[in-house]
């Protein structure tokens, strides 16, 4: 199943994509949130869809993030070999973990707003995992049972805030609009092999990131199991699994986002998103 949320910011309704057509599911009466995932919502929604006539959604509608605001976004840093090298960092021995504020979440095609005083805003196409049921101390062997779905995320990063302002990375990762999610959440049955998905990002039409999840240093079962030793992962939580090489920081000279830039990104089977960069106002 492919889940979407659509409509005005903060007032999104739920929907599904079946074939090429998006349908409204707001009559189901639940948002795609922690309670939904925790209470076998995917299965219940599927049953509801089978029993009801669905209305198609106008194709021009704004898409929101496919999940309602989760309890946390946990990100993995430096999880592709070439990206670690371009960042001038060592290949990590254990997953690098950081948080991104959930207030950074926006819809897949919403504008990216440069923060005040931004000088080094950068892009990062990532495969994100949405947790389907509470995960605490899970084994790698069972970890994929805890996945509710997958989606595309752009882990926007302000490198000066991230790396030149002291402390950890959170300041450069959490600005408003720094976490476009979607276009849709795909349940695991939609994805044949999550460790063999091409992912790409274009800046103003030019491909700058182009890799495959087979290049992960730490695969998804490892990441889920690892994180669950340090925190409970709750239904609806988003885990972003790291970006491949091709970010602006790694270019010679480095290249950072400016108002007017257009960023497009996508992953096999998970669709694509598009953000226009705007100045702060
Ligand atoms: Zn990232």
PDB file of N, CA and C and ligand atoms in Angstrom, residues 75-77 98 124 126 155 157 173 240 242-243, ligand 1:
ATOM      1  N   UNK A  75      18.626  10.140  12.606  1.00  0.00           N
ATOM      2  CA  UNK A  75      19.376  10.089  11.360  1.00  0.00           C
ATOM      3  C   UNK A  75      20.688   9.341  11.553  1.00  0.00           C
ATOM      4  N   UNK A  76      21.092   8.652  10.503  1.00  0.00           N
ATOM      5  CA  UNK A  76      22.384   7.980  10.480  1.00  0.00           C
ATOM      6  C   UNK A  76      23.313   8.816   9.605  1.00  0.00           C
ATOM      7  N   UNK A  77      24.485   9.124  10.119  1.00  0.00           N
ATOM      8  CA  UNK A  77      25.460   9.917   9.361  1.00  0.00           C
ATOM      9  C   UNK A  77      26.493   9.011   8.711  1.00  0.00           C
ATOM     10  N   UNK A  98      22.361  10.926  14.951  1.00  0.00           N
ATOM     11  CA  UNK A  98      21.976  12.256  15.404  1.00  0.00           C
ATOM     12  C   UNK A  98      20.482  12.439  15.217  1.00  0.00           C
ATOM     13  N   UNK A 124      20.707  16.332   0.809  1.00  0.00           N
ATOM     14  CA  UNK A 124      21.075  14.936   1.084  1.00  0.00           C
ATOM     15  C   UNK A 124      19.876  14.042   0.777  1.00  0.00           C
ATOM     16  N   UNK A 126      17.919  10.719   0.923  1.00  0.00           N
ATOM     17  CA  UNK A 126      18.047   9.583   1.844  1.00  0.00           C
ATOM     18  C   UNK A 126      16.810   8.685   1.779  1.00  0.00           C
ATOM     19  N   UNK A 155      17.496  15.217   3.659  1.00  0.00           N
ATOM     20  CA  UNK A 155      18.065  15.632   4.958  1.00  0.00           C
ATOM     21  C   UNK A 155      18.847  16.931   4.758  1.00  0.00           C
ATOM     22  N   UNK A 157      20.759  20.268   5.241  1.00  0.00           N
ATOM     23  CA  UNK A 157      21.793  20.487   6.256  1.00  0.00           C
ATOM     24  C   UNK A 157      22.450  21.839   6.011  1.00  0.00           C
ATOM     25  N   UNK A 173      20.747  20.666  11.230  1.00  0.00           N
ATOM     26  CA  UNK A 173      19.854  19.669  10.643  1.00  0.00           C
ATOM     27  C   UNK A 173      18.376  19.947  10.888  1.00  0.00           C
ATOM     28  N   UNK A 240      16.240   8.095   9.181  1.00  0.00           N
ATOM     29  CA  UNK A 240      16.809   8.385   7.877  1.00  0.00           C
ATOM     30  C   UNK A 240      18.195   7.754   7.817  1.00  0.00           C
ATOM     31  N   UNK A 242      20.958   7.873   5.953  1.00  0.00           N
ATOM     32  CA  UNK A 242      22.218   8.436   5.480  1.00  0.00           C
ATOM     33  C   UNK A 242      22.195   8.723   3.988  1.00  0.00           C
ATOM     34  N   UNK A 243      23.120   9.579   3.576  1.00  0.00           N
ATOM     35  CA  UNK A 243      23.128  10.017   2.181  1.00  0.00           C
ATOM     36  C   UNK A 243      24.377   9.526   1.474  1.00  0.00           C
TER      37      UNK A 243
HETATM   38 ZN1  LIG B   1      21.861  12.816   6.307  1.00  0.00          ZN
END
